[in-house]
CSV table of C-alpha atoms in Angstrom, one decimal:
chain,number,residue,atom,x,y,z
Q,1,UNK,CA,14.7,-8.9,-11.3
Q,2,UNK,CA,12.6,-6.2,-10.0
Q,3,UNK,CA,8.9,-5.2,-10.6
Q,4,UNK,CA,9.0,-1.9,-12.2
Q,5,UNK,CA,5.9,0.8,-11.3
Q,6,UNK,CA,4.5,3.7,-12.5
Q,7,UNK,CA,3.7,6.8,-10.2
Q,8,UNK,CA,0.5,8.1,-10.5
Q,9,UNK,CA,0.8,11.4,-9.3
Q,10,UNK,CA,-2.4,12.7,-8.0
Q,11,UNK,CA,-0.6,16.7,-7.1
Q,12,UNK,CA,0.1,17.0,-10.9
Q,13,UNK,CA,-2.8,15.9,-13.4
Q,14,UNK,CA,-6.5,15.3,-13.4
Q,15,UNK,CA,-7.7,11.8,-12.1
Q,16,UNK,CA,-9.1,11.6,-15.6
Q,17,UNK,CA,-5.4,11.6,-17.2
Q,18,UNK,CA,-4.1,9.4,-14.9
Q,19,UNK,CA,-6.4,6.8,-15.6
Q,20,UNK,CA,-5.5,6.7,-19.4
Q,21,UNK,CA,-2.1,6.8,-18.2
Q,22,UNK,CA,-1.6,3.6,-15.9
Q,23,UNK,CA,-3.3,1.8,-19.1
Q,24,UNK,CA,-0.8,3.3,-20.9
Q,25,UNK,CA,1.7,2.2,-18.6
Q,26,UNK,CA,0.4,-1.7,-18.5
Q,27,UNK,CA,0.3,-1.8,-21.9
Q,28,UNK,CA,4.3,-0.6,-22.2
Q,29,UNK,CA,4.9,-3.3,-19.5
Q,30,UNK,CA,4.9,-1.4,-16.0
Q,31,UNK,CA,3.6,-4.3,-13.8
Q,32,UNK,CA,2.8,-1.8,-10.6
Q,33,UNK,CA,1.4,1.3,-9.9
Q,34,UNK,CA,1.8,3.7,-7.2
Q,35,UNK,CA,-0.9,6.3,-6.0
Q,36,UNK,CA,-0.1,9.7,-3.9
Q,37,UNK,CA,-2.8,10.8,-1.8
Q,38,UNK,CA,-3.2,14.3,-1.6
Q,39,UNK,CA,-5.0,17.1,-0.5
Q,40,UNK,CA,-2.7,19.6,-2.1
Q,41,UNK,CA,-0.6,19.9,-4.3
Q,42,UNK,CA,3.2,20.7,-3.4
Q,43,UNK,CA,2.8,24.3,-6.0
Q,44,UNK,CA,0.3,26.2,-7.4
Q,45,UNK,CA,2.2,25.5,-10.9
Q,46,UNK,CA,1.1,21.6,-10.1
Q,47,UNK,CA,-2.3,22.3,-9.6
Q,48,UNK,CA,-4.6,19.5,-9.1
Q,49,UNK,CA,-5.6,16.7,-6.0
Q,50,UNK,CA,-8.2,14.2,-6.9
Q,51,UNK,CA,-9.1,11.5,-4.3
Q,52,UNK,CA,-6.9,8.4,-4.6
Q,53,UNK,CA,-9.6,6.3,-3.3
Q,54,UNK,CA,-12.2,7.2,-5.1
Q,55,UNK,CA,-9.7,6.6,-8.5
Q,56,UNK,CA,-8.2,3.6,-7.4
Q,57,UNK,CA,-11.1,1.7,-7.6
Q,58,UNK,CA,-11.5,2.8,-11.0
Q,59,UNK,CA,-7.9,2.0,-12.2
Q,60,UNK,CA,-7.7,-1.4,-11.0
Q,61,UNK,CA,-10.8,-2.1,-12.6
Q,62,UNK,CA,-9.6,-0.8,-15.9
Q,63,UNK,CA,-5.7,-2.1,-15.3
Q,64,UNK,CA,-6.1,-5.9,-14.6
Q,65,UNK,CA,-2.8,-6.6,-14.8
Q,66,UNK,CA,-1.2,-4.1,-12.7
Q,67,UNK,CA,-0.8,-4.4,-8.6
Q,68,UNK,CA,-1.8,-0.7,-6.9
Q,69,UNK,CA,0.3,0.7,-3.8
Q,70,UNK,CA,-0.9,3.9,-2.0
Q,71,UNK,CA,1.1,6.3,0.3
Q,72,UNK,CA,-1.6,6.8,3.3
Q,73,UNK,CA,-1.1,8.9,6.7
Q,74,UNK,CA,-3.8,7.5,8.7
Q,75,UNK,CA,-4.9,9.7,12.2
Q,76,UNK,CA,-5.4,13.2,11.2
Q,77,UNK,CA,-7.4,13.6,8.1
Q,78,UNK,CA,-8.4,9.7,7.7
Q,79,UNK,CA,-9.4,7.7,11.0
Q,80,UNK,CA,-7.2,4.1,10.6
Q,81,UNK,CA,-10.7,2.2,10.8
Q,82,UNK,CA,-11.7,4.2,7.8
Q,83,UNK,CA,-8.4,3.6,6.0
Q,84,UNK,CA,-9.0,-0.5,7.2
Q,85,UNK,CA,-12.4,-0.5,5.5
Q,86,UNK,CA,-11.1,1.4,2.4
Q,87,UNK,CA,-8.1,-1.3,2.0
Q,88,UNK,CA,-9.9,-4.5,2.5
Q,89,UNK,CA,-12.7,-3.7,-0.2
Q,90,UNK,CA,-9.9,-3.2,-2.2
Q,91,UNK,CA,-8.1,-6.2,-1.5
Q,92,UNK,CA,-11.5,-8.0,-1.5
Q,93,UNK,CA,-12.4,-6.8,-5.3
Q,94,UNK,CA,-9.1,-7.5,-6.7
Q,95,UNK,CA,-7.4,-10.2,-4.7
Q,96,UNK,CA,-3.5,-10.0,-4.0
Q,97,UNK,CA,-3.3,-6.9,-6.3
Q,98,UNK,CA,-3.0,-4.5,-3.3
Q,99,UNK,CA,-0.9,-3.2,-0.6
Q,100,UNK,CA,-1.0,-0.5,1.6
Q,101,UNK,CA,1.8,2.0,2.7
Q,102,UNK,CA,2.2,4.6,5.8
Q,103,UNK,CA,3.9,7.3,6.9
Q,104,UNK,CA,3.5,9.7,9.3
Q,105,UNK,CA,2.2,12.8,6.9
Q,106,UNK,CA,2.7,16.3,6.1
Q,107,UNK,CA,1.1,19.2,7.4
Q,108,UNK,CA,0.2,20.2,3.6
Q,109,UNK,CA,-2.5,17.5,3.2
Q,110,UNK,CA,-3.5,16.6,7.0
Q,111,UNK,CA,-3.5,19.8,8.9
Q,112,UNK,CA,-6.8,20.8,7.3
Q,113,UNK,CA,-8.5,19.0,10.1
Q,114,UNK,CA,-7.9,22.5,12.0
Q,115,UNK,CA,-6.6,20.0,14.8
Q,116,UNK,CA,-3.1,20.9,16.2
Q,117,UNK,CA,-0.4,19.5,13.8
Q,118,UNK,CA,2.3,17.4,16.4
Q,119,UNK,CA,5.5,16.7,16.7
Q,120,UNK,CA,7.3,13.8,14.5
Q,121,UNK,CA,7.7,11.6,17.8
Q,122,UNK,CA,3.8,11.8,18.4
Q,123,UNK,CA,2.9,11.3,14.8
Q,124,UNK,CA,5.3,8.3,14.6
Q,125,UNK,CA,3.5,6.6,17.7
Q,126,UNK,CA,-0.1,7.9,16.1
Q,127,UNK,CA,1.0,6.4,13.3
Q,128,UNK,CA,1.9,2.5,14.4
Q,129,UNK,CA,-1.4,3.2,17.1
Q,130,UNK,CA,-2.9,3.3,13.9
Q,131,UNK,CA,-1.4,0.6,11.9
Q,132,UNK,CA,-2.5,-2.1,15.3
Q,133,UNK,CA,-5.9,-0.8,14.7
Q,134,UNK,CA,-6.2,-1.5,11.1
Q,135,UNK,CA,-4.3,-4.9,11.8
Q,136,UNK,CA,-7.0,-6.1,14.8
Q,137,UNK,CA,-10.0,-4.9,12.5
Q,138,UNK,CA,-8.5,-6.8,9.4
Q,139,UNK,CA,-8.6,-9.8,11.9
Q,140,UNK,CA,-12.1,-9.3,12.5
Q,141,UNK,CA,-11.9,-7.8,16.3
Q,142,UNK,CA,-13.9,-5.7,17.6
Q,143,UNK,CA,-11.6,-2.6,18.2
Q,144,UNK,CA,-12.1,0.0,21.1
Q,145,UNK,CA,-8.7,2.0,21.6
Q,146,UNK,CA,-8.4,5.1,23.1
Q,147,UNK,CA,-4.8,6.8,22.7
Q,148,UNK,CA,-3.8,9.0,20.6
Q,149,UNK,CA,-6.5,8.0,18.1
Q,150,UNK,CA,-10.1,6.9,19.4
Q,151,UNK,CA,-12.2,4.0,18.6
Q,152,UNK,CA,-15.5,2.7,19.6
Q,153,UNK,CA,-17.0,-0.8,19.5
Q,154,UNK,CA,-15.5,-0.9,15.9
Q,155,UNK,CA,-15.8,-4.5,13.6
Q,156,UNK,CA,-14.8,-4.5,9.7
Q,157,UNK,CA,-17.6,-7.4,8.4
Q,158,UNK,CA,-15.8,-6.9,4.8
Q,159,UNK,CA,-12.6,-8.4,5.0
Q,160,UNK,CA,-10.7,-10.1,2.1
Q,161,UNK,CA,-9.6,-13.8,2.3
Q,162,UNK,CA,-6.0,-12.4,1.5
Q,163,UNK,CA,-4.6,-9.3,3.3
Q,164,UNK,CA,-2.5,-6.3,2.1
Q,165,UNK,CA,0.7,-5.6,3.2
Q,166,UNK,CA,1.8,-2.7,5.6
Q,167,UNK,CA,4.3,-1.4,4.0
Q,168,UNK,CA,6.0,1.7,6.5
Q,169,UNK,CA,7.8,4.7,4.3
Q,170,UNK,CA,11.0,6.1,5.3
Q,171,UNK,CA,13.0,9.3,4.6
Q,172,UNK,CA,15.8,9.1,7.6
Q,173,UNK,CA,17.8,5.9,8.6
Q,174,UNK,CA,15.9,6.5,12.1
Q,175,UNK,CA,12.5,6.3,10.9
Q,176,UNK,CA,13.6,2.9,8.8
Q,177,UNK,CA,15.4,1.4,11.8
Q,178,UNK,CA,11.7,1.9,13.8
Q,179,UNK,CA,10.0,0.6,10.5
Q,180,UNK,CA,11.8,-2.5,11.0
Q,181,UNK,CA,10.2,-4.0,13.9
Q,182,UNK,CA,7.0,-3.8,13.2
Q,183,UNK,CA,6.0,-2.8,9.2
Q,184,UNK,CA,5.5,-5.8,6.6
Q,185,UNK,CA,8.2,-3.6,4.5
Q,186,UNK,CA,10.0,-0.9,3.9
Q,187,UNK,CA,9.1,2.3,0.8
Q,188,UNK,CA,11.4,4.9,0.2
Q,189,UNK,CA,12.8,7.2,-2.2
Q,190,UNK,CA,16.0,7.6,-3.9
Q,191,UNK,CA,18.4,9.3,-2.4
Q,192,UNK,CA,22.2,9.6,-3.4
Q,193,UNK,CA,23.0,6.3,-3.4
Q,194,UNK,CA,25.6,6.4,0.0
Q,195,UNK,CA,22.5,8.1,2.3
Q,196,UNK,CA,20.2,5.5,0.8
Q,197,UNK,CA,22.3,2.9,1.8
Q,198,UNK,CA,22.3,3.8,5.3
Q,199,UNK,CA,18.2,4.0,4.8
Q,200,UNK,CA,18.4,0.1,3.8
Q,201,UNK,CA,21.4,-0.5,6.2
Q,202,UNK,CA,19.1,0.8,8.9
Q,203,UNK,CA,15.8,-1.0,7.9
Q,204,UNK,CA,17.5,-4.8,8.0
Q,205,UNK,CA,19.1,-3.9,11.1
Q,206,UNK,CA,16.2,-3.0,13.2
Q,207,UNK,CA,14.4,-5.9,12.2
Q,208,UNK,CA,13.8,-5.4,8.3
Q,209,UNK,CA,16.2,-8.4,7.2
Q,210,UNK,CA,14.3,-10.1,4.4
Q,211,UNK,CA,11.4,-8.2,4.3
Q,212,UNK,CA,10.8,-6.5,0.8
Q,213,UNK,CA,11.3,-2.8,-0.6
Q,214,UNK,CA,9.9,-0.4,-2.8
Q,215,UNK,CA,11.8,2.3,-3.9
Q,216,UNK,CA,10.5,5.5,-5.6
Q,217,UNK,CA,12.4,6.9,-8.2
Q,218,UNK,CA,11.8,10.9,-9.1
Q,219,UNK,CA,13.3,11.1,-12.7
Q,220,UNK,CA,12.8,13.5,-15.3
Q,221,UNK,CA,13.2,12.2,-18.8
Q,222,UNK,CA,13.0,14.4,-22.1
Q,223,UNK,CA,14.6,14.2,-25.3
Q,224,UNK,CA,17.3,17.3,-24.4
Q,225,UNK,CA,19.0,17.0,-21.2
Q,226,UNK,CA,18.5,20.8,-20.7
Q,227,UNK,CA,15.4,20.2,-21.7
Q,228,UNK,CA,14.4,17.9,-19.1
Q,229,UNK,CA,16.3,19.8,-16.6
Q,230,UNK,CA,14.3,22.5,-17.0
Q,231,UNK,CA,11.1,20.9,-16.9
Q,232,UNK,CA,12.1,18.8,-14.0
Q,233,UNK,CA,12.8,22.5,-12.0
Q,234,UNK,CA,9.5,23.5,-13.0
Q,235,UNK,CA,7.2,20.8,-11.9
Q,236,UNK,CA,9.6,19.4,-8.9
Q,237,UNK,CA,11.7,22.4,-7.5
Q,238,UNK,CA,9.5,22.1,-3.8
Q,239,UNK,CA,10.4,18.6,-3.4
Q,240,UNK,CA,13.9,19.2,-2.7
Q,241,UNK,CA,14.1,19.8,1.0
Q,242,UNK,CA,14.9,18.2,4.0
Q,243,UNK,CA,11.6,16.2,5.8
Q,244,UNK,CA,11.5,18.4,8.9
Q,245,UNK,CA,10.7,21.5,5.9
Q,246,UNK,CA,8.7,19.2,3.8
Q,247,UNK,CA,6.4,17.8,6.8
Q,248,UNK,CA,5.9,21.0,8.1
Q,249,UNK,CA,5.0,23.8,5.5
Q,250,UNK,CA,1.1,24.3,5.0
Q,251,UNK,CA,0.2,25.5,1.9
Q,252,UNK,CA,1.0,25.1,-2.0
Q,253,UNK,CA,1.6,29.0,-1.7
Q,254,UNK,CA,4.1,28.3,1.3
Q,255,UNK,CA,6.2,25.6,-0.5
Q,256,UNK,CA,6.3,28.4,-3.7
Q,257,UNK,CA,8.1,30.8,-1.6
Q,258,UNK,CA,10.3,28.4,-0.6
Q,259,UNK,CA,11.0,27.0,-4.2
Q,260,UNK,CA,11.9,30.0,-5.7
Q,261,UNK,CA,15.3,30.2,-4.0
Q,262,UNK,CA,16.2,26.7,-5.8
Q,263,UNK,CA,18.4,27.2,-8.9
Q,264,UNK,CA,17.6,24.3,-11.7
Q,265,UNK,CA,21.2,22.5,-10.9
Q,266,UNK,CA,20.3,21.7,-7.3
Q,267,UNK,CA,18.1,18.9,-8.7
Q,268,UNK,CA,20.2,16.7,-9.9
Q,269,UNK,CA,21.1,15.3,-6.5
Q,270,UNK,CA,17.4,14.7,-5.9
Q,271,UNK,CA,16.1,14.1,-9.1
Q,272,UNK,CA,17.8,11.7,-12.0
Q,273,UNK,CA,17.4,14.3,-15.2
Q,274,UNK,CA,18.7,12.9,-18.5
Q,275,UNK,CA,17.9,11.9,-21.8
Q,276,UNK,CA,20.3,8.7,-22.3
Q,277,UNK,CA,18.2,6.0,-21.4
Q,278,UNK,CA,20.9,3.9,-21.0
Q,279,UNK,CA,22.2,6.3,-18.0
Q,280,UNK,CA,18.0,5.3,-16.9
Q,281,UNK,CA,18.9,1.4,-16.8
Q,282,UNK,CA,22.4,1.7,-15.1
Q,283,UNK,CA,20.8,4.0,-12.0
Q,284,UNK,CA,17.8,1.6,-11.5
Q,285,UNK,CA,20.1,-1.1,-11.6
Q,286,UNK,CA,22.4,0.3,-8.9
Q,287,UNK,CA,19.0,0.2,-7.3
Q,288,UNK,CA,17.9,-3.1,-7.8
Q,289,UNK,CA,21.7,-4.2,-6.4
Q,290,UNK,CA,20.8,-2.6,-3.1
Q,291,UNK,CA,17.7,-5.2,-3.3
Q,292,UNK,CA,15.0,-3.1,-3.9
Q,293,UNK,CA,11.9,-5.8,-5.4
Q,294,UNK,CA,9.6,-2.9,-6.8
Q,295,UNK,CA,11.2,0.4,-8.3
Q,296,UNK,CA,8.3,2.9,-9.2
Q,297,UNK,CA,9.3,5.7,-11.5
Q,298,UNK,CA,7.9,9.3,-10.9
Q,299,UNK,CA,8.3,11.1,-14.2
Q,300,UNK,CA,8.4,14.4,-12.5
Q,301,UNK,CA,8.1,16.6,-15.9
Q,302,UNK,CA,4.5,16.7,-17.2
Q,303,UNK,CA,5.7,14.6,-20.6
Q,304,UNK,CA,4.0,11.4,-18.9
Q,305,UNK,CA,3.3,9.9,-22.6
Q,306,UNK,CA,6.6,10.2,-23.9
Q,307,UNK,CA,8.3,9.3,-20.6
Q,308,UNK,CA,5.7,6.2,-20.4
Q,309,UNK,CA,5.9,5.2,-24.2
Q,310,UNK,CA,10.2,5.1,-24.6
Q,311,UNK,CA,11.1,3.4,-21.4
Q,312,UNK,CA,8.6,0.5,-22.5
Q,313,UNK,CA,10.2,0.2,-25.2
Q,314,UNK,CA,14.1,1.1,-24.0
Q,315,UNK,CA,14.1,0.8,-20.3
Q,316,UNK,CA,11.6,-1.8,-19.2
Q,317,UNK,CA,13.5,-4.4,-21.5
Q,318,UNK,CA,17.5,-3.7,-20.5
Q,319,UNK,CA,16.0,-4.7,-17.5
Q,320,UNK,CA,14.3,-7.5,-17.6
Q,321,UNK,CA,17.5,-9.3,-19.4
């Protein structure tokens, strides 16, 4: 059986929402939570990016029975020894309750540094530079490093007795495949099921075999399927894209222009939109049979309350049996 999460979507609504919402969500049964880290949002319709680390500090305080994940790009806009000292006071304050995921960014949230944006070979090697610098200071070495990040005479003297995962995310088979010989796991979203597959396929090959996997689900539940659809197209038609679009556009403003060429029936290959919650339990199980441990559900509509209230009491349970 898996551990089913809820996504706390920091592009969409006020860290002040959220936080009543991941209570909501424990008290419904969710058992993990998810944070984006943002600087933008992906549209100007979305409208909001609060600081995950500042909030989840607040939420695992206020959720005791939940276990936080946050999607990080350490190397542009955070330096990885800031990201290590950010993680372990986590880990230290609420013991095995944290882990810690990576990927290699998007221009929308880490080109605001002004520095020049690179390619997705140099980011990837930034990245896992990265990663072995959080990984020697969690030790308790002293770190100098110069490469494609730069550190100085660097030692972490707050370290928990337990460490977080490294969890690596994935979009492409490739970038799973490199994940797997190095990354403590594997988090990606959900595909069609064949191309996600060859994302998992690639993973264990390269040296993921056994190691475990989150997937995130983007879902868009409403009472109507129409409905639903049409809220999903609202909130979610910028997500849609291939990664070398997505990692590369700027601006909220940039990723409108681009949005308003999508027609609401292109989601459903990228979003799961209906309101038969039975239809819910039989995609996440197709999920958990491709041996997924944690599936964490991004409502992408705005209806977080109703989304959050009927799959505690329909979804959560069909699969727990």
């Amino acid at each position: 059986m898996a551990n089913i999460g809820y996504h706390v979507s920091h592009e969409q609504f006020k860290p002040s929402e959220l936080l009543e919402w991941v209570q909501m969500a424990e008290q419904a049964g969710f058992t993990l939570a998810l944070s984006s880290d943002h600087f933008h949002p992906w549209s100007e319709q979305q409208g909001q990016s609060g600081f995950a680390w500042s909030w989840l500090g607040a939420a695992m305080q206020a959720t005791p029975n939940l276990s936080y994940r946050v999607v990080c790009a350490p190397g542009q806009r955070y330096h990885p020894a800031i990201i290590a000292q950010a993680a372990a006071t986590l880990a230290e304050m609420f013991p095995n309750r944290f882990w810690l995921t990576v990927g290699s960014g998007q221009a929308l949230n880490e080109a605001i540094t002004g520095e020049h944006w690179p390619c997705k070979s140099q980011r990837n090697a930034r990245l896992k530079e990265c990663v072995d610098v959080i990984r020697a200071l969690w030790a308790g070495e002293t770190v100098t490093h110069h490469g494609l990040v730069c550190v100085e005479e660097a030692k972490l003297y707050t370290r928990p007795q337990t460490l977080p995962l490294i969890f690596g995310a994935a979009i492409t088979a490739e970038t799973a495949r490199w994940l797997g010989s190095w990354a403590d796991g594997l988090i990606t979203i959900s595909h069609p099921l064949p191309k996600l597959k060859e994302v998992v396929d690639a993973f264990r090959s390269g040296g993921g075999e056994g190691k475990p996997m989150i997937l995130k689900v983007q879902l868009c539940y409403d009472r109507d399927r129409e409905s639903a659809l049409q809220k999903a197209h609202q909130q979610w038609r910028n997500n849609i894209f291939q990664n070398i679009l997505m990692s590369e556009l700027r601006t909220p403003q940039q990723f409108d222009a681009a949005g308003a060429f999508v027609q609401p029936q292109e989601l459903y290959d990228f979003v799961r939109i209906s309101s038969d919650t039975q239809q819910f339990v039989n995609w996440l199980q197709e999920y958990i049979d491709l041996g997924f441990e944690e599936i964490i559900l991004h409502n992408v509509s705005r209806e977080q309350e109703l989304f959050i209230e009927v799959f505690g009491e329909k979804v959560l349970p069909a699969l727990a049996r």
